[in-house]
Short mmCIF file of C-alpha atoms and ligand atoms in Angstrom, two decimals:
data_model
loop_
_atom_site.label_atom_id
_atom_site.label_comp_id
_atom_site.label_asym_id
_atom_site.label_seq_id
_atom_site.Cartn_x
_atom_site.Cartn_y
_atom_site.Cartn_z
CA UNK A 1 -153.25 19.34 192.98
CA UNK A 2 -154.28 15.78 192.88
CA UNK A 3 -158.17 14.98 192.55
CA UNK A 4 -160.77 15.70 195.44
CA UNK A 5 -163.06 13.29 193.62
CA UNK A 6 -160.72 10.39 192.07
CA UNK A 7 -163.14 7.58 191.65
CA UNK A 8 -166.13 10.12 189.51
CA UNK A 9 -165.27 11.07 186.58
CA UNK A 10 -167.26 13.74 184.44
CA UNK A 11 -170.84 12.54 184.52
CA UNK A 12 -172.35 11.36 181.66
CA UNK A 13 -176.06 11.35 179.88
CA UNK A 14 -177.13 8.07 179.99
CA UNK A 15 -180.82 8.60 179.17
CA UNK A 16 -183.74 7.64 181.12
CA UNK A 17 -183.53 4.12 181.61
CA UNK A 18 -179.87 4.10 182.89
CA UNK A 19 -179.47 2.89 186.63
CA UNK A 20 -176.17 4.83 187.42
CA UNK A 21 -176.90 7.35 190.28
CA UNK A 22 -173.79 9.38 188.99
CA UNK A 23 -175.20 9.83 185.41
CA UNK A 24 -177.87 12.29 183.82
CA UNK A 25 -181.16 10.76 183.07
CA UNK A 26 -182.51 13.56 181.31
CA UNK A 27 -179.86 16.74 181.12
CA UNK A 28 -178.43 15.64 177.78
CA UNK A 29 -176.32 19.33 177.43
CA UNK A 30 -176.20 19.37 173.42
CA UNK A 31 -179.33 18.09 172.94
CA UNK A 32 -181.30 20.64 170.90
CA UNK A 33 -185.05 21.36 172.43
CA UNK A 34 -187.12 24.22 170.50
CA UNK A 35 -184.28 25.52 168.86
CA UNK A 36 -181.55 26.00 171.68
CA UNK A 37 -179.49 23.10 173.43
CA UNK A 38 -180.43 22.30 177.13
CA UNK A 39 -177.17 23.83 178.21
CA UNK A 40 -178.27 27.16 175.96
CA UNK A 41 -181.61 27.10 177.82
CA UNK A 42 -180.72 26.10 181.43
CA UNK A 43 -177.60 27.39 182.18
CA UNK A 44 -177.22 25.65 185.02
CA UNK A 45 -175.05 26.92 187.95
CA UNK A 46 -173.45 25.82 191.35
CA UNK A 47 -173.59 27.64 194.46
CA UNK A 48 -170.57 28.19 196.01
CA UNK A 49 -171.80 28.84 199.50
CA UNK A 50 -173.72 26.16 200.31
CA UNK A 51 -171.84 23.51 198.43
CA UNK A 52 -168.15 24.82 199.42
CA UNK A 53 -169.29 26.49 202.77
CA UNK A 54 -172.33 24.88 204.32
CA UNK A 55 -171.05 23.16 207.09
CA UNK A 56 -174.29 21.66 208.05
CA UNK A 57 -175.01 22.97 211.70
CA UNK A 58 -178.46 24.20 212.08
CA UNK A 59 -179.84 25.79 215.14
CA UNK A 60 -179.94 23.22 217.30
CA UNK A 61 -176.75 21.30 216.36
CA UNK A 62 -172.95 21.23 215.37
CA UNK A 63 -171.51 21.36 211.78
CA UNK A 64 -172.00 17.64 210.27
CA UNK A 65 -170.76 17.62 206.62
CA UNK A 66 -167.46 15.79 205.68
CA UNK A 67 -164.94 17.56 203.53
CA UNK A 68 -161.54 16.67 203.78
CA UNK A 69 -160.00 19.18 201.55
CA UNK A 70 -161.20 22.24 203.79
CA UNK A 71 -159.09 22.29 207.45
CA UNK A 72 -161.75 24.89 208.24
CA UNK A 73 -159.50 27.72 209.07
CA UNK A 74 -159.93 31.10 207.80
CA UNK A 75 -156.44 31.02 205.82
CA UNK A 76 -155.69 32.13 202.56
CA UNK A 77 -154.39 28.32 201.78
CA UNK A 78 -157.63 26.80 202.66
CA UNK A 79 -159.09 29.38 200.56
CA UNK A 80 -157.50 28.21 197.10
CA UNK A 81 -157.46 25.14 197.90
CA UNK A 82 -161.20 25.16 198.47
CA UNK A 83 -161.23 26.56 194.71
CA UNK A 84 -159.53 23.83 193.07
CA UNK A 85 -161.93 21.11 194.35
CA UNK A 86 -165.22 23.68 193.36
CA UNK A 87 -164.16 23.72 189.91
CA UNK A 88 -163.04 19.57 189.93
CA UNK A 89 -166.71 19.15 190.93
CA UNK A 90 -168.07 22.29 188.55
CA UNK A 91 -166.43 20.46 185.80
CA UNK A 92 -167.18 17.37 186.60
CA UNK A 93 -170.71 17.54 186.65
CA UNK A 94 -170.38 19.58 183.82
CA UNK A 95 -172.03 22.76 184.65
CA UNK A 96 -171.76 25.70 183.06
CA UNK A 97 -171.56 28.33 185.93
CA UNK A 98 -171.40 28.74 189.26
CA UNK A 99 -171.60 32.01 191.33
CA UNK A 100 -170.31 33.19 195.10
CA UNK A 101 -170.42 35.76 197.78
CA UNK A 102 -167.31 38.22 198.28
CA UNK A 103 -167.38 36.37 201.30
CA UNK A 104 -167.72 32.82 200.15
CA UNK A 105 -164.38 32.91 198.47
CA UNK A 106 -161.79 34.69 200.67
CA UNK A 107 -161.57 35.32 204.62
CA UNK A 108 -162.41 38.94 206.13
CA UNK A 109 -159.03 40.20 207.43
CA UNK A 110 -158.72 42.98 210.45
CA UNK A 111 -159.40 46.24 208.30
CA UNK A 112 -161.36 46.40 204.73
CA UNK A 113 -158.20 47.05 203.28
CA UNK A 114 -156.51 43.91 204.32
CA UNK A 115 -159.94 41.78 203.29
CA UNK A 116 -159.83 43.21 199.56
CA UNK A 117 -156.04 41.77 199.38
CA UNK A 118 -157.68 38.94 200.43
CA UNK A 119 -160.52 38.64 198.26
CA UNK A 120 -157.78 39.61 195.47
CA UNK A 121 -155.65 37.03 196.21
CA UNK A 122 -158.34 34.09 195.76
CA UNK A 123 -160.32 36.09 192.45
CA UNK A 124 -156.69 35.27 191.14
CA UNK A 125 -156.66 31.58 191.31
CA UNK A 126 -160.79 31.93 190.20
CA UNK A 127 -159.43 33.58 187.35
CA UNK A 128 -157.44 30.54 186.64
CA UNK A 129 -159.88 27.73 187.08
CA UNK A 130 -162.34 29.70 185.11
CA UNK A 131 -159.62 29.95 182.36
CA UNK A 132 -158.24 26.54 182.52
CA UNK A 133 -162.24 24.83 182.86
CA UNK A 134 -164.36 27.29 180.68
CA UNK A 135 -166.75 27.35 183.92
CA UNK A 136 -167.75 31.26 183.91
CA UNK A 137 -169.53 33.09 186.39
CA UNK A 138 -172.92 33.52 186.47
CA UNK A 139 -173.24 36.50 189.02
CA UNK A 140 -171.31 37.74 192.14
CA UNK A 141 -172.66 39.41 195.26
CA UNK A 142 -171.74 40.57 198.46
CA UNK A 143 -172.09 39.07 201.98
CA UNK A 144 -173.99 41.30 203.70
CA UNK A 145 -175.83 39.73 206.57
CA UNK A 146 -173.23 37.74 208.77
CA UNK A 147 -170.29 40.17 210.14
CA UNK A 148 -172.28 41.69 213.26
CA UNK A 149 -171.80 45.23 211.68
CA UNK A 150 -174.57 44.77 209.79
CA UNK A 151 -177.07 43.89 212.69
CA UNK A 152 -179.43 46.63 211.44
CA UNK A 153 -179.28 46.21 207.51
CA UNK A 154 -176.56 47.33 205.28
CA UNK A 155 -177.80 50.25 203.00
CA UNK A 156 -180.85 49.96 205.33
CA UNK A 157 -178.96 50.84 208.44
CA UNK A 158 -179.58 53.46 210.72
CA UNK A 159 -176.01 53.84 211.12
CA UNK A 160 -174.07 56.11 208.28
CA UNK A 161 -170.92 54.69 208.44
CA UNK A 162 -172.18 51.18 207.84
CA UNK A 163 -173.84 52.04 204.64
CA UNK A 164 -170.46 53.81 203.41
CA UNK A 165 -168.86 50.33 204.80
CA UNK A 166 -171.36 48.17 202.25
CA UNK A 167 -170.67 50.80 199.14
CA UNK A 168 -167.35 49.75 199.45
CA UNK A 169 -167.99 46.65 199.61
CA UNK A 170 -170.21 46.08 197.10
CA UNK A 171 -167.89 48.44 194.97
CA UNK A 172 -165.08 46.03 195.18
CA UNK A 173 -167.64 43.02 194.79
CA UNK A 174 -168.76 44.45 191.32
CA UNK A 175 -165.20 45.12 190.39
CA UNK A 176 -164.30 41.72 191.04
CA UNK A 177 -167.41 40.25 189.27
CA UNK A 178 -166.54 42.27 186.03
CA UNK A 179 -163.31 40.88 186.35
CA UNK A 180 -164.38 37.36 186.30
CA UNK A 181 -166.15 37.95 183.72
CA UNK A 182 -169.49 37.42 185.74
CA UNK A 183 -172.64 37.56 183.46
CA UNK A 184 -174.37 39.30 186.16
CA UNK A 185 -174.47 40.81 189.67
CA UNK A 186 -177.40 40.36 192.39
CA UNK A 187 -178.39 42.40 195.60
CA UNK A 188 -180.18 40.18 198.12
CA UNK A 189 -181.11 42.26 200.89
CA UNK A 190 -180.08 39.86 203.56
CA UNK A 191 -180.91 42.10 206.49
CA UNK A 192 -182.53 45.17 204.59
CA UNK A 193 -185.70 45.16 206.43
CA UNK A 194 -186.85 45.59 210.27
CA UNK A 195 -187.57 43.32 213.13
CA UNK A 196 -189.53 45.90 214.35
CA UNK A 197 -191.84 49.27 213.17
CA UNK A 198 -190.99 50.56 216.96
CA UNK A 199 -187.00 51.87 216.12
CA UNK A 200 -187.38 52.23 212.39
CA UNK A 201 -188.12 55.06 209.57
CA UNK A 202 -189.20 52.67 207.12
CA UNK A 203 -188.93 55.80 204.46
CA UNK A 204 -186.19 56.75 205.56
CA UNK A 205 -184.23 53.48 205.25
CA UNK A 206 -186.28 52.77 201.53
CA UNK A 207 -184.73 56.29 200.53
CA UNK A 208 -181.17 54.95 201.48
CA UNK A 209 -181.46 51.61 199.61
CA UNK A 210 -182.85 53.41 196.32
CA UNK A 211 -179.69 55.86 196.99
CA UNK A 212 -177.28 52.79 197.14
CA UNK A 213 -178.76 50.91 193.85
CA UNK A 214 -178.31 54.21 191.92
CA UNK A 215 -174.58 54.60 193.60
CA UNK A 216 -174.28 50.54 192.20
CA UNK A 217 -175.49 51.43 188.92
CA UNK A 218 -173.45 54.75 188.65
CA UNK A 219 -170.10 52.38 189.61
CA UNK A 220 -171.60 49.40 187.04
CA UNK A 221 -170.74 52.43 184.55
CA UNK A 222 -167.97 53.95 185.44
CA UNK A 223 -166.14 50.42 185.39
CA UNK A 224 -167.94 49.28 182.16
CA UNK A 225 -169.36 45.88 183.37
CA UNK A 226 -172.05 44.87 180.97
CA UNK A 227 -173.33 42.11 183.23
CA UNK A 228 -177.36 42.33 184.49
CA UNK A 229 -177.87 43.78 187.80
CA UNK A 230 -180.78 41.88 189.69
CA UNK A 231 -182.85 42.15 192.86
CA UNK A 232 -183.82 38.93 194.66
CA UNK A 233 -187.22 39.09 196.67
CA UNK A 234 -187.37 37.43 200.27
CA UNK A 235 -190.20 38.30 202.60
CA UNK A 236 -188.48 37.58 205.76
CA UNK A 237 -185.97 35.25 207.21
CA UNK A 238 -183.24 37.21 208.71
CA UNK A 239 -185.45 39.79 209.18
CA UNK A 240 -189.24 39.54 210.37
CA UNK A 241 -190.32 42.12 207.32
CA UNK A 242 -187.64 42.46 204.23
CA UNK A 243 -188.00 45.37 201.89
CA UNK A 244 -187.57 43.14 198.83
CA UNK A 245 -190.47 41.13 200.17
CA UNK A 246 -191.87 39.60 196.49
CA UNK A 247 -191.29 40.34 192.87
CA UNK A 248 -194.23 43.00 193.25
CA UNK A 249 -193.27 45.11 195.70
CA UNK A 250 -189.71 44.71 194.45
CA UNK A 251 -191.10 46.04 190.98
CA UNK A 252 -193.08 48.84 192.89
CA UNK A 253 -190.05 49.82 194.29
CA UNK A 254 -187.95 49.57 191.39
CA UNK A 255 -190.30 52.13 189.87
CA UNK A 256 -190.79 54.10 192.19
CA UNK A 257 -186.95 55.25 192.56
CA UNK A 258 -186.05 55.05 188.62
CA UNK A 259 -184.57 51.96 189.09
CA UNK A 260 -186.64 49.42 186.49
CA UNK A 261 -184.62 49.76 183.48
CA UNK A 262 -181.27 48.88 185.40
CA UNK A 263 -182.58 46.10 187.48
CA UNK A 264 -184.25 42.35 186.60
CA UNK A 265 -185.46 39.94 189.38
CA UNK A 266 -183.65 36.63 190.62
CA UNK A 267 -186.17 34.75 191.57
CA UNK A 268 -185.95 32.32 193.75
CA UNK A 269 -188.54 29.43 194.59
CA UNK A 270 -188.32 29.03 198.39
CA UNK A 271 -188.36 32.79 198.84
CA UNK A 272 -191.69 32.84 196.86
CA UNK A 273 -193.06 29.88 199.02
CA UNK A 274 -192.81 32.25 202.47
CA UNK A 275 -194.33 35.11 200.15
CA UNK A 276 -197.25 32.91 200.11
CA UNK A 277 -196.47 32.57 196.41
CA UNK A 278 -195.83 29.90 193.58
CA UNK A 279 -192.66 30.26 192.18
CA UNK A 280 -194.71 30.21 188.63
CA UNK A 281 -196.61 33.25 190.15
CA UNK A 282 -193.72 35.11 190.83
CA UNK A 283 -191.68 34.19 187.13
CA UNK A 284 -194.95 35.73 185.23
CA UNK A 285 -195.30 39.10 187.72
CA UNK A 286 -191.95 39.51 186.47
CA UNK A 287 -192.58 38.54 183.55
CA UNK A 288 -195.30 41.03 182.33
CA UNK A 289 -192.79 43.41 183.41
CA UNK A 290 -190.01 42.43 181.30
CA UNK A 291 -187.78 41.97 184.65
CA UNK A 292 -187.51 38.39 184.83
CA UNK A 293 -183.65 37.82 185.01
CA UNK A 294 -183.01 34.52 186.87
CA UNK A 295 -183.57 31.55 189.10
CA UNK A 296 -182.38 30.03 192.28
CA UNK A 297 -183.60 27.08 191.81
CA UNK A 298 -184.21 25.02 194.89
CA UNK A 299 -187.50 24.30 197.12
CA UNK A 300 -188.89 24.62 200.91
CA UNK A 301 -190.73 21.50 202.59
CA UNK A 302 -194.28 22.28 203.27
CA UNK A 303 -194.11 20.92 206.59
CA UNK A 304 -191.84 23.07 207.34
CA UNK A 305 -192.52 26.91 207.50
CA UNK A 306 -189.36 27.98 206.64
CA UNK A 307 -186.59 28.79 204.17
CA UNK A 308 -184.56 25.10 203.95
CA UNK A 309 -183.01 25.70 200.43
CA UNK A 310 -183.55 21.59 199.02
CA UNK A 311 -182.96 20.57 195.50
CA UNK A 312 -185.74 20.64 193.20
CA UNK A 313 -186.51 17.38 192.41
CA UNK A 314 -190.67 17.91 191.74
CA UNK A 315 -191.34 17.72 187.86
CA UNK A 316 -194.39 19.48 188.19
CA UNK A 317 -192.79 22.81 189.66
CA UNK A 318 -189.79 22.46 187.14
CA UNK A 319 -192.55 22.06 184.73
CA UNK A 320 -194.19 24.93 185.70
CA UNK A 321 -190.95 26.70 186.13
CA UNK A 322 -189.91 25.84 182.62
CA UNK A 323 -193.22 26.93 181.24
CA UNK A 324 -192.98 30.50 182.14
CA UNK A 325 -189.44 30.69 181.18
CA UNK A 326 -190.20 29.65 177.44
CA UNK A 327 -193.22 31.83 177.38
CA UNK A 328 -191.04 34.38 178.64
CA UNK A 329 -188.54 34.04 175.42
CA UNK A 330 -186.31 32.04 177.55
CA UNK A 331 -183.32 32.87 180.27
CA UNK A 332 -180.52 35.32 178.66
CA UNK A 333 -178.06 36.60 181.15
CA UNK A 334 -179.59 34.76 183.61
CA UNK A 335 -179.61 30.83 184.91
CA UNK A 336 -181.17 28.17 186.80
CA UNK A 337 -178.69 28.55 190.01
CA UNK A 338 -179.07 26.10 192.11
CA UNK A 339 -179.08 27.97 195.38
CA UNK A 340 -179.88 25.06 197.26
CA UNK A 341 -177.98 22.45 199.92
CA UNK A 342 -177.68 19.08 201.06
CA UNK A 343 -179.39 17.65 203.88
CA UNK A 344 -177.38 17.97 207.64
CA UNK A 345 -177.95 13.96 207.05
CA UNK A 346 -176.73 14.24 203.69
CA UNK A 347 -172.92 14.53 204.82
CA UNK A 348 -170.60 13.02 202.60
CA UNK A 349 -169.14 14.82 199.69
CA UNK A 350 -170.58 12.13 197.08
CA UNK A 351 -174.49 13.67 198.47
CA UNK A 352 -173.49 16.64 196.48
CA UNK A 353 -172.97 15.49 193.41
CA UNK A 354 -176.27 12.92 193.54
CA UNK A 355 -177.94 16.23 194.75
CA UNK A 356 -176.96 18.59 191.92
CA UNK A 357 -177.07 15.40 189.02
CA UNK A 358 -180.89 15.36 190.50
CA UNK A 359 -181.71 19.00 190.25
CA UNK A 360 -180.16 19.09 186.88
CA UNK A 361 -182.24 15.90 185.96
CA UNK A 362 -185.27 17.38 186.96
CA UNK A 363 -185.37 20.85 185.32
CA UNK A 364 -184.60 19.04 182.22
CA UNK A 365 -187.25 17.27 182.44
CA UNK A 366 -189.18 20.66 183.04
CA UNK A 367 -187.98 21.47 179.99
CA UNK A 368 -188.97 18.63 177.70
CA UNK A 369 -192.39 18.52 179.23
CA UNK A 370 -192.78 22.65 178.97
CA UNK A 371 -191.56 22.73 174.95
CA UNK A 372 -193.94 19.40 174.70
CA UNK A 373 -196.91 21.47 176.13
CA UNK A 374 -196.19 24.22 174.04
CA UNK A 375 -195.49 22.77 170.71
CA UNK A 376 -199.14 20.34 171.60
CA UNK A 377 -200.59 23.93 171.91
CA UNK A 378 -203.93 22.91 173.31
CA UNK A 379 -202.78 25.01 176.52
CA UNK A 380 -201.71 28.10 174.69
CA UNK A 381 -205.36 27.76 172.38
CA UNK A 382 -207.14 27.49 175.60
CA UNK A 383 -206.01 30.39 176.88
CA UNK A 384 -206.08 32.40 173.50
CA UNK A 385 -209.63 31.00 173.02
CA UNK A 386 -210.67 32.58 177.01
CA UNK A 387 -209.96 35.89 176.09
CA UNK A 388 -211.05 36.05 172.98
CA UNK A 389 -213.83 38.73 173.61
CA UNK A 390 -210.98 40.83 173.43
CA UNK A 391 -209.92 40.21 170.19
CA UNK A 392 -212.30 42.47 168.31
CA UNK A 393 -215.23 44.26 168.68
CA UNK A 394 -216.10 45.80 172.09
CA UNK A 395 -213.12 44.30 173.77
CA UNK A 396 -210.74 45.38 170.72
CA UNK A 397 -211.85 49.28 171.74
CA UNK A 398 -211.26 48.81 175.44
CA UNK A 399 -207.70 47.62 175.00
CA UNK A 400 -207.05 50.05 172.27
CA UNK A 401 -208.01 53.09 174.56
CA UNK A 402 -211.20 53.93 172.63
CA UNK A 403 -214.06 53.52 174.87
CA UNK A 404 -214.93 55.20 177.95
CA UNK A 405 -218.10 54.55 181.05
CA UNK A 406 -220.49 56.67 179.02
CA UNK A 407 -219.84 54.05 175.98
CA UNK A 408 -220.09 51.32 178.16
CA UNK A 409 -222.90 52.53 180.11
CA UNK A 410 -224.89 53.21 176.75
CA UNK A 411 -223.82 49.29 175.26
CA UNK A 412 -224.91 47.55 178.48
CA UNK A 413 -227.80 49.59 178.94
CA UNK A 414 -228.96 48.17 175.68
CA UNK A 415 -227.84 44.89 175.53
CA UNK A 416 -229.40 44.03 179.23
CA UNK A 417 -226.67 41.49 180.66
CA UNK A 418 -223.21 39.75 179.31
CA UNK A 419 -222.49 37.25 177.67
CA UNK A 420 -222.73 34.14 179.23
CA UNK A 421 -219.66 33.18 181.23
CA UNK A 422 -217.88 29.78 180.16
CA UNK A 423 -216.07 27.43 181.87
CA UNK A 424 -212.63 27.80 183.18
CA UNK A 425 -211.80 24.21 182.82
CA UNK A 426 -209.57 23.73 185.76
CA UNK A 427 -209.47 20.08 185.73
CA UNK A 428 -209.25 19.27 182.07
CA UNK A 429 -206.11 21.58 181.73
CA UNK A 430 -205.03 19.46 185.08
CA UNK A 431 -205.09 16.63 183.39
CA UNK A 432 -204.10 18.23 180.32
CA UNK A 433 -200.67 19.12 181.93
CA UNK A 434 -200.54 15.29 183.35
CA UNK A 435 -200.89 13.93 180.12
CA UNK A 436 -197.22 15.03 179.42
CA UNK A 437 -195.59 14.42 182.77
C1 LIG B 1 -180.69 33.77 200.90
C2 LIG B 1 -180.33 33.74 199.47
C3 LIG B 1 -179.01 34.27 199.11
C4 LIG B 1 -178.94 34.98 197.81
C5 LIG B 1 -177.61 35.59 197.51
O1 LIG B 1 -181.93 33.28 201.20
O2 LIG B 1 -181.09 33.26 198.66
O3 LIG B 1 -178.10 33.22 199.14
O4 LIG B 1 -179.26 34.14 196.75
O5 LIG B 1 -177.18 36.45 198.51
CO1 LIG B 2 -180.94 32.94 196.60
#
């Protein structure tokens, strides 16, 4: 097939004081940062449904984006054709990974049957690209929120038949994912939730989903796919109220139905904005619970209450971002995924690659600044240095288990009132952060 993109070629690392809008700035793949390359540590990955199938219409207009290779018909032509020119433009920009819905790839057909040949037919010519480019996958998933049948949730519906409808789904989708070779698999509960507490047994429909993960994992097994399994956390947005609504209560839940040691979190910034969370918050609740598996990287406009999926181009959040992840021992399985998408305005197929060269640019910068900050280590000693009435003495036998109210009732009662408290230093660690930026 002759080339989507003829006049871009694979895009280069310039450095920082280069000028060409098609080159990296920063994301310099082999260049070694505490101990890993960037491309070890980032793992950077392209979304194949917003940047092969976002069209561009919003709610109050038509479809805007210009991309001559796709006739926009639901043929199995337009299909592989469509997966030529994603892995031109994966390989151009030289990313690693990309991932997709079942959906994303291959048209439904009439019956389930006919849609698997389908979704067969284009995981062929996948298979090839990922073969003939090196460009793996990070993780599949299933589309589970636009066909109409799954109006009232998937595993969450009140209707039997359309939860055994999403196990098979999701069966084939793992099967397909293990035979790409995907690193991982994720369950975004795109419509698990309720619009309203009126028509729904919340228990009921938690039961169901913790019955479906188990079902996943059980399959996971049976067909041998080592990849992670994750859980992505939205609060709302299809739904008023989604189960998964932050990486606590997706923990909580996790827990609660024996699911922890199968699952980590995807974590995903604009989802954690609507939580009322920082994305930083969220990475280090997962964190302390050893479940932090991924990102989708992208960010929300504060203006604008609701989920709008932009690039990340803010150093201080990729900072922040990149922070946690190194404190964390770093991504393994996981990625920074870039589930983001172009601006309606943004329409012409050279937006995407400026977009995604951006993104990449800026969580490398992240990274520089976050292995700066840590090898400085006037962050980390600040932090060591608050708690350190824990390291021995009364705080040493609290941690350890050893004390108890009586004990502490009998130590207070003699020593009158605490130590005095000492500043938590906001502002100088501020400024201490700016000093790298
Ligand atoms: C939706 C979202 C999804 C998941 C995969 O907000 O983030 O695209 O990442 O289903
Ligand atoms: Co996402």
């Amino acid at each position: 097939m002759a080339s989507t993109f003829p006049n871009i070629s694979r895009i280069p690392y310039e450095g920082p004081k280069s000028g060409n809008p098609l080159a990296f700035k920063h994301y310099n793949a082999q260049e070694v940062i505490d101990g890993r390359t960037m491309r070890e540590h980032l793992r950077f990955s392209v979304v194949y449904w917003h940047t092969f199938r976002g069209r561009g219409s919003d709610m109050f207009g038509a479809p805007t984006m210009h991309r001559p290779w796709d006739d926009q018909s639901d043929s199995l032509d337009n299909a592989r054709r469509r997966v030529r020119v994603a892995f031109e433009f994966f390989e151009k920009l030289g990313a690693p990974f990309y991932a997709f819905h079942d959906r994303d790839v291959a048209p439904e057909g009439a019956t389930l049957a006919q849609t698997n040949k389908n979704l067969d037919a284009v995981v062929k010519v996948l298979k090839e690209e990922q073969q003939r480019t090196g460009v793996g996958l990070l993780w599949g998933t299933a589309c589970l929120f636009v066909h109409p049948r799954f109006a009232h949730g998937a595993a969450t519906s009140c209707n039997a038949d359309v939860f055994a409808y999403t196990a098979a789904q999701v069966k084939k989708a793992l099967e397909v994912t293990h035979q790409l070779g995907g690193a991982g698999y994720v369950f975004w509960g795109g419509r698990e939730g309720y619009s309203t507490l009126l028509n729904t047994n919340l228990k009921r429909e938690l039961d169901h989903l913790a019955a479906f993960l188990h079902m996943a994992v059980e399959h996971k097994k049976k067909i041998g796919f080592q990849g992670q399994l994750y859980i992505e956390p939205k609060p709302k947005e299809p739904t008023k109220h989604q189960y998964d609504s932050d990486a606590a209560a997706c923990l909580n839940f996790l827990r609660e139905y024996d699911l922890l040691e199968h699952l980590k979190l995807n974590l995903e910034t604009n989802h954690a904005t609507l939580a009322g969370h920082s994305m930083q918050h969220e990475l280090e609740v997962a964190a302390a619970a050893g479940a932090l598996g991924s990102i989708d990287a992208n960010t929300g406009d504060l203006l604008l209450g609701w989920d709008t999926d932009q690039f990340p181009t803010d150093i201080y959040l990729t900072t922040q971002c990149m922070l946690s992840i190194l404190n964390a021992g770093g991504l393994t399985t996981g990625g920074v995924n870039f589930d983001a998408k172009v601006r309606r305005e943004s329409f012409e197929p050279i937006d995407l690659f400026y977009a995604h060269i951006g993104g990449m640019d800026a969580f490398a910068r992240g990274l520089k600044i976050a292995a700066a900050i840590r090898k400085d280590g006037r962050l980390a000693e600040f932090v060591r240095q608050r708690y350190r009435s824990w390291d021995s003495g009364l705080g040493q036998q609290i941690e350890s288990g050893q004390s108890s109210f009586e004990a502490l009732e009998k130590y207070m009662l003699k020593k009158g009132e605490p130590s005095p408290n000492e500043s938590g230093r906001q502002e100088f660690l501020e400024n201490l952060i700016n000093e790298f930026i």
